[in-house]
XYZ file of C-alpha atoms in Angstrom:
592
model
C 31.989 38.264 68.900
C 34.473 38.697 66.230
C 34.060 40.980 63.251
C 34.743 38.170 60.943
C 31.615 36.500 62.409
C 29.221 39.067 62.563
C 30.089 40.710 59.173
C 29.233 37.684 57.007
C 25.677 36.413 56.294
C 27.082 32.945 55.428
C 30.410 32.105 56.631
C 31.940 28.997 54.793
C 34.930 29.098 57.304
C 32.543 28.556 60.038
C 30.671 25.769 58.023
C 33.883 23.947 57.190
C 34.530 24.010 60.910
C 31.463 22.817 62.223
C 31.405 20.009 59.399
C 34.818 18.714 60.923
C 32.702 17.604 64.071
C 30.741 15.278 61.787
C 33.722 12.895 61.499
C 32.401 10.529 64.263
C 29.179 10.543 62.266
C 30.216 10.194 58.782
C 27.458 7.486 57.880
C 24.568 9.735 59.272
C 26.192 12.834 57.554
C 26.444 11.228 53.884
C 22.938 9.852 54.550
C 21.474 13.170 55.422
C 23.074 14.717 52.258
C 21.846 11.825 49.965
C 18.493 12.599 51.212
C 18.422 16.297 50.669
C 19.355 15.804 47.085
C 17.132 12.875 46.540
C 14.260 14.953 47.757
C 14.995 17.834 45.345
C 14.593 15.510 42.628
C 11.461 13.846 43.998
C 9.916 17.021 43.802
C 9.705 17.114 39.930
C 8.055 13.737 39.659
C 4.621 14.686 40.706
C 4.302 17.636 38.458
C 5.509 15.597 35.352
C 3.278 12.851 36.410
C 0.300 15.281 36.510
C 1.188 16.745 33.213
C 1.259 13.242 31.730
C -2.014 12.423 33.207
C -3.764 15.519 31.905
C -2.439 15.459 28.310
C -2.131 11.627 27.718
C -5.080 10.109 29.562
C -7.625 12.700 30.717
C -8.064 14.423 27.397
C -7.934 11.225 25.782
C -10.365 9.737 28.293
C -8.372 6.900 29.241
C -9.714 6.235 32.564
C -7.757 2.960 33.088
C -4.462 4.391 32.410
C -5.172 7.625 34.299
C -5.911 5.537 37.268
C -2.570 3.911 36.998
C -0.737 7.310 36.932
C -2.894 8.406 40.110
C -1.425 5.022 41.857
C 2.077 5.997 40.893
C 1.462 9.490 41.892
C 0.435 7.996 45.394
C 3.226 5.631 45.583
C 5.741 8.283 44.889
C 3.843 10.653 47.435
C 4.428 8.077 50.190
C 8.064 7.409 49.165
C 8.654 11.242 49.262
C 7.050 11.454 53.093
C 9.135 8.639 54.202
C 12.148 10.236 52.972
C 11.300 13.643 54.257
C 10.670 11.667 57.622
C 14.069 9.956 57.517
C 15.848 13.408 56.376
C 14.210 15.237 59.363
C 15.013 12.548 62.072
C 18.783 12.015 60.954
C 19.302 15.514 60.193
C 18.135 16.400 63.897
C 20.271 13.333 65.210
C 23.211 14.791 63.570
C 22.695 18.287 64.896
C 22.151 17.078 68.433
C 25.059 14.918 68.408
C 27.354 17.640 67.110
C 26.220 20.288 69.670
C 26.690 17.532 72.384
C 30.198 17.164 71.379
C 30.759 21.079 71.031
C 29.379 21.655 74.455
C 31.224 19.265 75.967
C 34.412 20.473 74.425
C 33.412 24.055 75.391
C 32.899 23.129 78.997
C 36.073 21.197 79.358
C 37.769 24.447 77.880
C 36.223 26.833 80.088
C 37.081 24.483 83.176
C 40.774 25.330 82.183
C 40.382 29.090 82.058
C 42.264 31.343 84.288
C 40.401 33.235 87.249
C 41.429 36.316 85.549
C 39.010 35.232 82.586
C 36.221 34.628 85.033
C 36.818 38.011 86.747
C 36.091 39.797 83.510
C 33.355 37.678 82.090
C 29.615 37.685 82.855
C 28.419 34.429 83.974
C 24.956 34.960 82.405
C 26.761 35.405 79.004
C 28.983 32.396 79.250
C 25.747 30.349 80.285
C 23.962 31.783 77.159
C 26.818 30.576 74.967
C 26.874 26.987 76.789
C 23.174 26.311 76.344
C 21.016 28.703 74.132
C 24.006 29.172 71.464
C 24.521 25.651 71.242
C 20.930 25.047 70.258
C 21.100 27.485 67.539
C 24.455 25.704 66.092
C 22.236 22.589 66.181
C 19.707 24.026 63.851
C 22.421 24.706 61.293
C 22.298 20.874 60.708
C 18.905 20.155 61.195
C 16.980 22.732 59.743
C 19.282 25.061 57.798
C 22.382 24.209 55.805
C 21.126 20.932 54.115
C 17.671 22.042 53.389
C 18.938 25.202 51.843
C 21.266 23.095 49.583
C 18.274 20.975 48.617
C 15.944 24.002 47.941
C 18.567 25.519 45.716
C 19.080 22.395 43.699
C 15.288 22.132 43.615
C 15.233 25.628 42.120
C 17.958 24.853 39.384
C 16.339 21.543 38.355
C 12.786 22.828 38.104
C 14.159 25.717 36.005
C 16.028 23.334 33.747
C 12.601 21.382 33.206
C 10.674 24.412 32.702
C 12.970 25.708 30.071
C 12.727 22.549 28.249
C 9.028 22.191 28.443
C 7.951 25.800 27.458
C 10.391 28.794 26.717
C 7.619 31.311 26.726
C 5.944 30.419 30.023
C 9.583 30.069 31.667
C 10.515 33.710 30.374
C 7.408 35.020 32.520
C 8.637 33.425 35.475
C 12.084 34.676 34.867
C 10.811 38.118 34.473
C 9.498 38.251 38.130
C 12.498 36.467 39.458
C 14.798 39.217 39.892
C 12.102 40.965 42.095
C 11.970 37.778 44.250
C 15.640 37.700 44.443
C 16.396 41.410 45.247
C 13.431 41.184 48.053
C 15.235 38.027 49.592
C 18.549 39.849 49.542
C 17.252 42.875 51.516
C 15.370 40.698 53.693
C 18.500 38.378 54.646
C 20.686 41.768 55.251
C 18.073 43.123 57.361
C 17.561 39.863 59.222
C 21.281 39.385 59.914
C 21.462 42.799 61.518
C 18.317 42.069 63.691
C 19.437 38.496 64.883
C 22.725 39.870 65.928
C 20.900 42.327 68.127
C 18.443 39.689 69.619
C 21.460 37.432 70.505
C 22.904 40.412 72.346
C 19.615 41.081 74.201
C 19.140 37.439 75.142
C 22.711 37.471 76.769
C 21.836 40.856 78.594
C 18.735 39.226 79.864
C 20.438 36.159 81.039
C 23.109 37.971 82.552
C 20.782 40.330 84.556
C 18.364 37.519 85.615
C 21.227 35.422 86.763
C 23.067 38.028 88.816
C 19.702 39.224 90.316
C 18.670 35.894 91.417
C 21.973 35.369 92.854
C 22.036 38.524 94.732
C 18.294 38.303 95.842
C 19.223 38.755 99.606
C 21.030 41.982 98.790
C 18.171 43.365 96.969
C 15.683 42.550 99.704
C 17.834 43.754 102.467
C 18.102 47.253 100.825
C 14.566 46.997 99.524
C 15.442 47.436 95.903
C 12.872 45.086 94.447
C 10.993 47.998 92.648
C 14.041 49.629 91.152
C 15.365 46.057 89.782
C 11.710 45.445 88.624
C 12.073 48.742 86.514
C 15.429 47.833 85.236
C 14.078 44.356 84.081
C 11.119 45.718 82.488
C 13.368 48.021 80.349
C 15.736 45.223 79.713
C 12.930 43.044 78.784
C 11.310 45.693 76.651
C 14.550 45.889 74.632
C 14.501 42.040 74.087
C 11.060 42.141 72.861
C 11.711 44.887 70.351
C 14.593 43.152 68.904
C 12.558 39.989 68.389
C 9.605 42.373 66.990
C 12.054 43.572 64.446
C 12.465 39.995 62.983
C 8.707 39.475 62.810
C 8.235 42.713 60.968
C 10.829 41.694 58.260
C 9.204 38.330 58.128
C 5.716 39.731 57.730
C 6.600 41.982 54.900
C 8.824 39.438 53.051
C 6.252 36.772 53.144
C 3.619 38.988 52.031
C 5.683 40.193 49.081
C 6.367 36.608 48.135
C 2.854 35.802 48.117
C 1.669 38.569 46.078
C 4.343 37.906 43.495
C 3.677 34.327 43.427
C -0.068 34.599 42.811
C 0.702 37.446 40.204
C 3.062 35.017 38.466
C 0.744 32.202 38.334
C -1.890 34.504 36.966
C 0.346 35.397 34.068
C 1.347 31.887 33.473
C -2.387 30.755 33.125
C -3.184 33.457 30.768
C -0.258 33.178 28.670
C -0.541 29.389 28.524
C -4.289 29.573 27.613
C -3.740 32.276 24.927
C -1.051 29.771 23.181
C -3.406 26.783 23.456
C -6.240 28.988 21.908
C -3.982 30.325 19.160
C -2.286 27.186 18.147
C -5.118 24.988 19.063
C -2.674 22.876 21.096
C -4.683 20.656 23.720
C -1.299 19.489 25.313
C -0.735 22.901 26.749
C -3.280 22.274 29.320
C -1.070 19.750 31.215
C 1.994 22.099 30.719
C -0.140 24.949 32.423
C -0.948 22.905 35.175
C 2.659 21.625 35.637
C 3.937 25.292 35.298
C 1.539 26.123 37.879
C 2.977 23.547 40.475
C 6.725 24.500 39.120
C 5.844 28.057 39.902
C 4.784 27.146 43.360
C 7.744 25.160 43.896
C 10.201 27.930 42.887
C 8.593 30.450 45.057
C 8.096 28.201 48.002
C 11.731 27.253 48.482
C 12.606 30.760 47.968
C 10.310 31.626 50.922
C 11.574 28.832 52.865
C 15.008 29.462 52.136
C 14.497 33.034 53.587
C 12.908 31.414 56.853
C 15.795 28.901 57.029
C 18.498 31.376 56.241
C 17.158 33.038 59.280
C 17.855 30.132 61.476
C 21.236 29.625 59.706
C 22.239 33.215 60.331
C 21.431 32.719 64.049
C 23.285 29.535 64.037
C 26.227 31.350 62.491
C 26.181 34.036 64.795
C 25.872 31.532 67.752
C 28.726 29.432 66.054
C 30.967 32.438 65.873
C 30.659 33.471 69.687
C 30.934 29.798 70.622
C 34.248 29.261 68.765
C 35.422 32.991 69.782
C 35.567 31.101 73.385
C 36.906 28.006 72.064
C 39.687 30.127 70.465
C 40.455 32.022 73.646
C 43.751 30.778 75.250
C 43.308 32.047 78.712
C 45.313 29.328 80.257
C 47.681 28.944 83.286
C 50.983 27.583 81.618
C 50.774 23.788 82.569
C 54.223 22.757 80.803
C 55.699 21.340 84.352
C 56.489 17.798 84.367
C 56.871 16.823 87.949
C 54.090 15.289 89.622
C 53.187 16.707 93.066
C 53.264 13.412 95.305
C 54.010 12.872 98.889
C 54.947 16.899 99.234
C 56.461 17.542 102.709
C 54.938 21.271 102.485
C 58.117 23.420 102.947
C 56.818 26.740 101.062
C 59.023 29.731 99.876
C 58.038 33.013 98.386
C 60.917 34.915 96.923
C 60.551 38.644 95.914
C 57.127 37.969 94.610
C 55.552 40.853 92.838
C 51.898 40.444 91.256
C 49.099 42.631 89.795
C 45.706 41.781 88.861
C 45.472 44.845 86.445
C 48.433 45.713 84.649
C 50.188 48.609 86.196
C 48.186 48.314 89.432
C 50.613 46.249 91.807
C 49.007 44.135 94.508
C 52.012 42.644 95.979
C 55.487 44.279 96.206
C 58.182 41.731 96.157
C 57.251 39.771 99.191
C 59.384 37.068 100.659
C 58.628 34.318 103.429
C 59.187 30.743 104.220
C 57.029 28.239 105.884
C 58.571 25.307 107.199
C 57.189 21.701 106.429
C 54.447 21.138 109.042
C 54.203 24.530 110.535
C 51.128 26.544 111.059
C 51.368 30.405 110.202
C 48.782 33.108 110.287
C 48.621 35.897 107.857
C 46.875 39.061 109.081
C 46.253 42.364 107.906
C 43.386 44.846 106.683
C 41.251 44.200 103.715
C 43.232 44.581 100.436
C 46.556 43.932 102.076
C 47.228 40.976 99.681
C 46.492 37.983 102.283
C 43.974 36.051 99.686
C 46.303 36.940 96.895
C 48.931 34.926 98.491
C 46.788 31.777 98.426
C 45.580 32.354 94.743
C 49.174 32.645 93.718
C 50.300 29.524 95.698
C 47.469 27.548 93.790
C 48.592 29.042 90.538
C 45.072 30.672 89.903
C 47.287 33.618 88.721
C 50.655 34.068 87.378
C 52.925 36.152 89.110
C 54.801 39.162 87.361
C 58.399 38.159 88.974
C 59.956 36.137 91.577
C 59.561 32.763 92.532
C 57.278 30.597 94.587
C 58.601 26.973 95.571
C 57.324 24.142 97.442
C 59.702 21.625 98.824
C 62.304 23.799 96.933
C 60.839 23.135 93.701
C 59.412 25.948 91.664
C 55.651 25.408 91.524
C 55.567 26.110 87.603
C 57.658 22.822 87.412
C 54.707 20.712 88.707
C 51.650 19.664 86.631
C 48.884 21.846 87.682
C 46.379 19.323 88.411
C 48.888 17.586 90.904
C 49.939 20.386 92.508
C 46.111 21.724 93.351
C 45.388 18.178 94.468
C 47.929 18.453 97.189
C 46.613 21.807 98.368
C 43.253 22.218 100.271
C 41.581 25.489 100.787
C 38.718 26.302 103.026
C 37.032 29.593 102.223
C 35.061 32.041 104.044
C 32.343 31.940 101.619
C 31.613 28.130 101.137
C 30.128 27.085 97.815
C 28.056 23.826 98.106
C 26.502 22.161 94.627
C 22.871 21.409 94.737
C 23.629 17.775 95.396
C 24.075 15.325 98.292
C 26.476 16.137 101.324
C 28.477 12.958 100.319
C 29.050 14.315 96.646
C 29.915 17.729 97.703
C 32.436 16.481 100.131
C 33.955 13.997 97.645
C 33.104 16.078 94.427
C 32.415 12.808 92.957
C 35.789 11.379 93.169
C 35.038 7.759 93.089
C 38.187 6.843 94.941
C 36.885 8.129 98.064
C 34.385 5.920 99.509
C 31.491 6.539 101.748
C 32.936 4.768 104.666
C 36.332 6.847 104.388
C 34.041 10.080 104.428
C 32.241 8.852 107.572
C 35.353 7.899 109.277
C 36.802 11.303 108.548
C 33.779 12.898 109.811
C 33.873 11.106 113.108
C 37.547 12.173 113.349
C 36.953 15.841 113.152
C 33.894 15.726 115.171
C 31.105 16.402 112.429
C 29.533 13.111 112.102
C 26.984 13.807 114.591
C 25.757 17.035 112.802
C 25.562 15.467 109.446
C 23.890 12.274 110.722
C 21.286 14.310 112.194
C 19.941 15.564 109.140
C 17.263 13.790 106.878
C 19.023 11.305 104.767
C 22.532 12.094 106.449
C 25.252 12.083 103.998
C 22.597 11.825 101.285
C 20.900 14.773 102.236
C 20.545 17.351 99.374
C 21.729 20.746 100.252
C 20.193 22.433 97.317
C 21.640 25.165 95.123
C 24.623 26.864 97.043
C 23.863 24.943 100.149
C 21.048 27.065 101.020
C 19.558 24.240 103.253
C 22.372 24.542 105.766
C 23.519 27.477 107.932
C 26.800 29.086 107.323
C 28.410 27.332 110.094
C 27.128 23.784 108.797
C 28.390 24.839 105.235
C 31.849 25.772 106.741
C 31.937 22.250 108.716
C 31.237 20.710 105.278
C 33.869 22.383 103.691
C 36.296 21.392 106.565
C 35.542 17.648 105.995
C 35.994 18.347 102.314
C 39.535 19.475 102.887
C 40.332 16.722 105.130
C 39.231 13.839 102.886
C 41.361 14.977 100.112
C 44.289 14.451 102.431
C 46.383 17.520 101.346
C 49.992 18.217 102.093
C 49.246 21.965 102.492
C 45.877 23.353 104.183
C 44.915 26.802 103.686
C 41.890 28.328 105.973
C 40.976 31.679 104.344
C 39.181 33.480 107.253
C 37.363 30.143 107.593
C 35.678 30.962 110.961
C 34.826 34.509 110.407
C 30.964 34.229 110.187
C 29.963 31.350 112.136
C 27.946 30.803 115.352
C 29.911 29.952 118.730
C 28.612 26.308 118.573
C 29.863 25.895 114.947
C 33.296 27.454 115.886
C 33.846 25.060 118.661
C 33.462 22.278 116.278
C 35.682 24.169 113.522
C 38.347 24.755 116.234
C 38.409 20.914 116.906
C 38.241 20.269 113.331
C 41.229 22.725 112.505
C 43.351 20.996 115.328
C 42.840 17.741 113.560
C 43.286 18.471 110.013
C 46.239 20.814 110.680
C 47.950 18.099 112.640
C 51.249 17.068 110.824
C 50.768 19.171 107.794
C 51.726 22.614 106.701
C 48.937 25.060 107.110
C 48.326 28.712 106.238
C 45.592 30.630 108.142
C 44.264 33.920 107.009
C 43.418 35.031 110.527
C 40.344 36.540 111.714
C 39.630 34.707 115.131
C 42.029 35.338 118.117
C 42.547 31.531 119.076
C 43.771 30.821 115.576
C 46.316 33.591 115.599
C 47.656 32.789 119.075
C 48.547 29.002 118.177
C 50.029 29.839 115.053
C 53.862 29.035 114.997
C 54.538 32.274 112.996
C 52.374 35.446 112.176
C 52.927 37.537 108.814
C 51.532 40.854 109.038
C 50.617 42.451 105.832
C 49.872 46.183 104.767
C 49.331 47.287 101.357
C 50.914 44.214 99.791
C 54.074 44.390 101.595
C 55.079 42.384 104.791
C 55.625 44.772 107.493
C 56.089 42.381 110.456
C 56.666 38.736 111.237
C 57.009 36.805 114.441
C 55.021 35.101 117.024
C 52.237 36.308 118.873
C 54.099 37.326 121.770
C 57.060 38.831 119.749
C 54.744 41.039 117.760
C 52.819 42.228 120.851
C 56.303 43.515 122.315
C 56.979 45.820 119.248
C 55.939 49.317 120.531
C 53.800 50.985 118.212
C 53.927 48.032 115.883
C 51.058 47.342 113.304
C 50.105 44.043 114.840
C 49.968 45.556 118.221
C 47.965 48.449 117.049
C 45.552 45.948 115.183
C 45.368 43.556 118.344
C 44.437 46.337 120.596
C 41.659 47.816 118.020
C 40.015 44.543 117.078
C 41.263 41.319 118.915
C 41.301 42.834 122.568
C 37.579 43.810 122.146
C 36.802 40.483 120.925
C 38.673 38.922 123.775
C 36.533 40.973 126.392
C 33.194 40.038 124.391
C 34.276 36.237 124.955
C 35.248 36.535 128.386
């Protein structure tokens, strides 16, 4: 959160920015403003009617006129209730409409962020911004900004009427006013700090829970349940304490307001009664009753303003956090104009340097070429830079120097969407959404029909497996595909890649964690989907490496060897040969 956001109790810059989102709802916006102003003036009617009823009709014992006044008061009350209902409904409608629009804009904005942004960001915190903070923004409109304006307007109008009605009684109220205002100032200052702490602890709590639930298997494997439970209790305790601070400040403030309000009413009654006795003025009776009502009206808005100011402050803090994300420009440059259609798939890396963290090089000027329709394998130890090559080809990250070309065109000249639509990746860790198999394959692309998916599944040999599941292609795999085995998830990923009809296919160790039966299906699928298209395989299994047209061997971000399987084995003391003897020969013996 920016300093500008956290340092202001009431940020007009944020309010102005939020008001720009009311443009599609101008009629509702103006109605809410008008209703807030009208409610401020309606509050004056009943006390004035009470004064008139007491002075003009009760003292004069005019029962008929007094009844008429009561009917008018009842009608005014019903009208005020109706206006209050309309105000509450439409202010909430306006707030919910705005947060819907801001939330959609925020989600679209986050979809375009670089992978580097997500590498450094907590998922739990981002979820808090997109969900809980959005609700706080809605409260600015539904239960904050307009009502505070209405309450302030009510205070000024009431003071004006009181000054006109009786100066001495008004001065009594004014003497107490500085105490209320100072208490309100201290309260708002303390609450601002408390609510910033609350938002921080809520984000920490969300982040902790999200990560632990996602990694629950690791916690149970290493029997860390008790330790994580203790950590959670500590975080939850901090969250509770931050909320208790707000309750503490509220309790003190409300008690002070109630005490001062009661004392002021007592002084008004005493002073008014004294004036009436000394001056023998019976009309002061109605004025005293009116002042009692006005005094309550003055102090009630002050108490409510403080309460609403809390919600407004929380909304301000939330809006600042959300706008910080919206103002973040963490995009891959998408200034290319070429649309990647009908790519042949010839790939060229020329002296490509790259680093995830500035000053820590990952790729050291690598160069290689892949001909159209060719299948190459990339091998090397963990951290050699194999997956980085794939990330750069898809432009998930930006290179430091060098060029990457597809069909002799720099990939930066292609539009980002068209480029990625022509490259399909099957990852080792397959991510599936909590949806049907069909939607996980098509990713809700309406141009891909269910018949096309079924035909593709039959072509690569996975139709039988999918059809054996309950509901077949409409089987819900639940969150992250937990209802399927790793091998089954991998087959779904292959089918997802196949139906997208890519020009370039990338298999990132896609068969490294599957059973032998699934591997056979995957090998069949691999042969089918690599047919006639350029393919890059981050190699793990021996069969895939042997069939590659060319093998690129990497070590510490450099290409150390290139050649076919046989050519690389002929290199005495070569890196690939040593890797093969240590890892792949053992695998070959196990499978024989």
